[in-house]
Short mmCIF file of C-alpha atoms in Angstrom, two decimals:
data_model
loop_
_atom_site.label_atom_id
_atom_site.label_comp_id
_atom_site.label_asym_id
_atom_site.label_seq_id
_atom_site.Cartn_x
_atom_site.Cartn_y
_atom_site.Cartn_z
CA MET A 1 68.69 77.44 177.44
CA LYS A 2 64.91 77.72 176.98
CA ILE A 3 63.46 80.71 175.37
CA ASN A 4 60.13 81.82 174.19
CA LEU A 5 59.16 85.38 174.34
CA LYS A 6 55.69 84.52 173.30
CA ILE A 7 54.99 82.55 176.43
CA ILE A 8 56.14 84.93 179.09
CA THR A 9 55.25 82.21 181.59
CA LEU A 10 58.87 81.92 181.92
CA PHE A 11 63.33 81.35 180.04
CA GLY A 12 60.16 84.81 181.05
CA ILE A 13 64.14 82.43 177.96
CA ILE A 14 59.22 85.19 177.20
CA PHE A 15 58.73 87.87 175.61
CA THR A 16 55.91 90.13 174.66
CA SER A 17 54.92 90.80 171.10
CA MET A 18 57.64 92.35 169.01
CA ASN A 19 58.52 92.98 165.40
CA ILE A 20 58.34 89.63 163.61
CA HIS A 21 61.68 90.38 161.98
CA SER A 22 63.48 90.74 165.32
CA LEU A 23 65.75 87.92 166.40
CA GLN A 24 65.80 87.22 170.12
CA GLY A 25 69.25 87.66 171.63
CA LEU A 26 71.07 85.37 174.06
CA ASN A 27 74.04 86.69 176.04
CA VAL A 28 76.08 83.98 177.79
CA LEU A 29 78.77 84.74 180.34
CA THR A 30 80.94 81.73 181.24
CA ILE A 31 82.49 81.88 184.70
CA THR A 32 84.44 79.55 186.95
CA THR A 33 84.09 79.48 190.72
CA ASP A 34 85.04 77.24 193.62
CA ASP A 35 81.90 78.35 195.46
CA PRO A 36 79.01 77.67 193.06
CA GLN A 37 76.37 77.81 195.80
CA GLY A 38 77.63 81.18 197.00
CA TYR A 39 77.75 82.49 193.43
CA VAL A 40 74.18 81.44 192.71
CA GLU A 41 73.02 83.04 195.96
CA TRP A 42 74.80 86.28 195.01
CA LEU A 43 73.37 86.24 191.48
CA THR A 44 69.86 85.59 192.80
CA GLU A 45 70.03 88.32 195.44
CA ASN A 46 71.22 90.89 192.91
CA GLN A 47 68.61 90.20 190.23
CA PRO A 48 66.65 93.37 191.21
CA VAL A 49 69.79 95.44 190.63
CA PHE A 50 70.51 93.91 187.24
CA GLN A 51 66.87 94.13 186.15
CA ALA A 52 66.68 97.80 187.06
CA VAL A 53 69.75 98.63 184.98
CA GLN A 54 68.83 96.42 182.02
CA GLY A 55 65.17 97.43 181.91
CA ASP A 56 63.29 96.16 178.87
CA ASN A 57 66.56 95.16 177.19
CA ALA A 58 66.44 91.89 179.14
CA ALA A 59 63.50 89.49 179.21
CA ALA A 60 64.94 86.92 181.60
CA GLN A 61 68.14 85.81 183.27
CA GLY A 62 69.34 82.58 184.80
CA ILE A 63 72.26 80.24 185.31
CA CYS A 64 73.23 76.82 184.00
CA SER A 65 75.60 74.46 185.81
CA PRO A 66 77.16 71.55 183.87
CA SER A 67 77.03 68.01 185.19
CA ALA A 68 79.19 66.67 182.33
CA GLY A 69 81.12 67.95 179.37
CA GLY A 70 82.21 71.55 178.89
CA VAL A 71 85.78 72.76 179.33
CA TYR A 72 86.29 73.29 183.07
CA THR A 73 84.77 71.22 185.85
CA ASN A 74 83.79 74.33 187.84
CA GLU A 75 82.38 76.44 185.02
CA HIS A 76 78.87 77.89 184.96
CA TYR A 77 76.91 79.85 182.38
CA VAL A 78 75.02 83.03 183.24
CA TRP A 79 72.49 83.68 180.49
CA THR A 80 70.34 86.67 179.61
CA ILE A 81 67.60 86.61 177.02
CA SER A 82 66.73 89.82 175.17
CA PRO A 83 63.72 90.55 172.94
CA SER A 84 66.06 91.38 170.05
CA ILE A 85 69.72 91.51 169.11
CA SER A 86 69.59 95.31 169.18
CA ALA A 87 68.20 95.22 172.72
CA MET A 88 70.98 92.83 173.75
CA MET A 89 73.58 95.27 172.41
CA SER A 90 71.94 98.52 173.52
CA ASN A 91 73.46 98.83 176.99
CA PRO A 92 77.27 98.80 176.62
CA GLY A 93 77.61 100.71 179.89
CA PHE A 94 75.96 97.99 181.98
CA PHE A 95 79.16 96.83 183.70
CA SER A 96 80.22 100.41 184.49
CA ASN A 97 76.91 101.30 186.13
CA GLU A 98 77.52 102.28 189.76
CA SER A 99 74.97 99.82 191.16
CA VAL A 100 76.30 96.97 189.03
CA VAL A 101 79.92 97.76 189.93
CA LYS A 102 79.00 97.68 193.62
CA ALA A 103 77.22 94.34 193.27
CA ILE A 104 80.07 92.76 191.30
CA SER A 105 82.64 93.94 193.86
CA GLU A 106 81.04 91.52 196.31
CA ILE A 107 81.89 88.51 194.14
CA SER A 108 84.79 89.58 191.90
CA ASP A 109 87.42 87.70 193.91
CA LYS A 110 85.33 84.51 194.02
CA ARG A 111 84.75 84.00 190.32
CA LYS A 112 86.64 84.34 187.07
CA ILE A 113 85.07 85.29 183.72
CA ILE A 114 86.24 82.79 181.08
CA ARG A 115 84.36 83.91 177.98
CA ARG A 116 81.49 86.03 176.68
CA ASP A 117 79.25 84.88 173.83
CA LEU A 118 76.51 86.73 171.98
CA MET A 119 73.97 84.49 170.27
CA TYR A 120 70.56 84.70 168.62
CA VAL A 121 67.55 82.40 168.51
CA ILE A 122 67.03 80.34 165.35
CA LYS A 123 64.53 77.80 166.70
CA GLU A 124 62.79 78.76 169.91
CA THR A 125 61.18 76.73 172.68
CA GLU A 126 59.10 77.68 175.66
CA VAL A 127 61.07 79.03 178.57
CA ALA A 128 61.13 77.57 182.07
CA PRO A 129 59.02 79.52 184.61
CA LEU A 130 60.64 81.76 187.19
CA GLY A 131 62.43 79.63 189.79
CA ASN A 132 62.16 76.43 187.76
CA THR A 133 65.12 74.20 186.97
CA ASN A 134 65.28 71.94 183.94
CA ALA A 135 67.84 69.63 182.36
CA GLN A 136 69.55 70.39 179.08
CA TYR A 137 71.96 68.77 176.67
CA ASN A 138 73.68 71.38 174.50
CA LEU A 139 75.75 70.61 171.42
CA ILE A 140 77.77 73.28 169.65
CA SER A 141 78.48 72.43 166.02
CA SER A 142 79.66 73.93 162.77
CA THR A 143 77.30 73.74 159.81
CA ASN A 144 76.90 75.09 156.31
CA ASP A 145 73.18 74.36 156.32
CA VAL A 146 71.50 76.11 159.24
CA THR A 147 68.04 75.78 157.70
CA GLY A 148 68.51 72.06 157.11
CA TYR A 149 69.84 71.54 160.63
CA ALA A 150 66.89 73.39 162.14
CA ALA A 151 64.53 71.25 160.07
CA ALA A 152 66.26 68.04 161.20
CA LEU A 153 65.98 69.11 164.86
CA THR A 154 62.29 69.87 164.38
CA SER A 155 61.81 66.45 162.81
CA MET A 156 63.52 64.79 165.80
CA GLU A 157 61.40 66.78 168.22
CA GLU A 158 58.23 65.69 166.42
CA ALA A 159 59.36 62.05 166.35
CA ALA A 160 60.09 62.21 170.08
CA SER A 161 56.60 63.54 170.75
CA GLU A 162 55.06 60.75 168.69
CA ASN A 163 57.02 58.19 170.74
CA GLY A 164 56.07 59.28 174.23
CA PHE A 165 58.40 62.25 174.72
CA ASP A 166 56.11 65.21 174.20
CA ASP A 167 57.85 66.95 177.12
CA ILE A 168 61.16 67.06 175.22
CA THR A 169 61.87 70.27 173.30
CA VAL A 170 64.76 71.36 171.12
CA ALA A 171 66.05 74.90 170.60
CA LEU A 172 68.71 76.15 168.20
CA PHE A 173 70.91 79.21 168.65
CA GLY A 174 73.34 80.83 166.26
CA SER A 175 76.61 82.50 167.22
CA LEU A 176 76.59 86.26 166.63
CA VAL A 177 80.01 86.79 168.20
CA GLY A 178 81.71 83.70 169.60
CA GLY A 179 85.46 84.17 169.23
CA ASP A 180 86.90 80.72 168.59
CA ARG A 181 83.33 79.45 168.05
CA ALA A 182 82.49 81.98 165.34
CA LEU A 183 79.62 81.03 163.03
CA THR A 184 78.76 77.92 165.04
CA VAL A 185 75.27 76.89 166.17
CA MET A 186 74.12 75.40 169.46
CA ALA A 187 71.34 72.82 169.66
CA SER A 188 69.70 72.50 173.07
CA VAL A 189 67.67 69.42 174.00
CA GLN A 190 65.58 70.27 177.06
CA ALA A 191 63.67 68.11 179.53
CA PRO A 192 61.85 68.69 182.84
CA THR A 193 64.41 66.66 184.82
CA SER A 194 67.78 64.96 184.38
CA GLU A 195 66.10 61.58 184.69
CA ARG A 196 63.69 62.44 181.89
CA LEU A 197 66.55 63.62 179.70
CA GLY A 198 68.27 60.31 180.43
CA GLU A 199 65.15 58.41 179.37
CA PHE A 200 65.25 60.32 176.09
CA PHE A 201 68.87 59.28 175.51
CA ASP A 202 67.95 55.69 176.39
CA GLN A 203 66.15 55.72 173.03
CA ARG A 204 69.33 56.23 171.00
CA GLN A 205 69.17 52.66 169.66
CA SER A 206 65.46 52.78 168.88
CA ALA A 207 64.30 52.82 165.27
CA TRP A 208 62.72 56.26 165.53
CA MET A 209 65.79 57.82 167.16
CA GLN A 210 68.18 56.19 164.70
CA LYS A 211 66.12 57.59 161.84
CA SER A 212 66.20 61.07 163.39
CA LEU A 213 69.95 60.96 164.02
CA SER A 214 70.61 59.87 160.44
CA GLU A 215 69.21 63.23 159.27
CA PHE A 216 72.16 65.01 160.92
CA SER A 217 74.70 63.15 158.80
CA GLY A 218 76.64 65.63 156.70
CA ILE A 219 74.72 68.60 158.10
CA ARG A 220 76.82 69.43 161.14
CA THR A 221 80.19 68.75 162.71
CA PRO A 222 80.21 68.62 166.55
CA VAL A 223 82.61 70.99 168.34
CA ILE A 224 81.81 70.64 172.05
CA ASP A 225 78.90 69.47 174.18
CA PHE A 226 77.73 69.64 177.79
CA MET A 227 74.95 68.36 180.04
CA MET A 228 73.59 70.82 182.59
CA GLN A 229 70.92 72.01 184.98
CA CYS A 230 69.45 75.44 184.19
CA THR A 231 67.45 77.71 186.50
CA THR A 232 65.48 80.84 185.63
CA LEU A 233 66.31 83.51 188.22
CA SER A 234 64.33 86.50 186.97
CA VAL A 235 61.68 87.42 184.44
CA ASN A 236 60.91 90.89 183.19
CA GLY A 237 57.17 91.15 182.96
#
């Protein structure tokens, strides 16, 4: 999910200036629903409520809907970007707030919460502007070399730019608390549209892509992946 608190033009994933030692936080709530359109409408309509309660602890919020991969066919990911991990963890009473409880009561019987993940930003990208939808391919992996993996992703991003894909960006997130995905990392390849993301993957047999992919050998072990559409629903700022 895109994130860049420096370019608050959006993923708003941005953020204003903050302590250079702060790590941006990413809270992901995985839900399942048989009425995805209704859920998105509810989530969009209640953004003012959630923003008011979260205040400066949240920089942006949105939702991602998978088109392939994942665990359940009807799962969706509600994401919230925070300017720091401490900000992400500073409002434990959010779900017991009277306004939030009232809003959730409208949808509680139409969706089921599957998992909650707390993550942090290792390699950031610009975030999509408010209301924009982009395409993403996310790969969760285990690795013993986070620095090397981040460097390999940066190298692939640079190679893509040099070969006509300067609109492709790659982010990397680390798991802070992920349950059965503890200590994993999530790479996120992001493109303006699904078609453009497909054009990027069309290059898998090209010399430049093969060279980039070879850098991942021995660095990471894939766990699960998913293709999705992500929309920014609110931006604080």
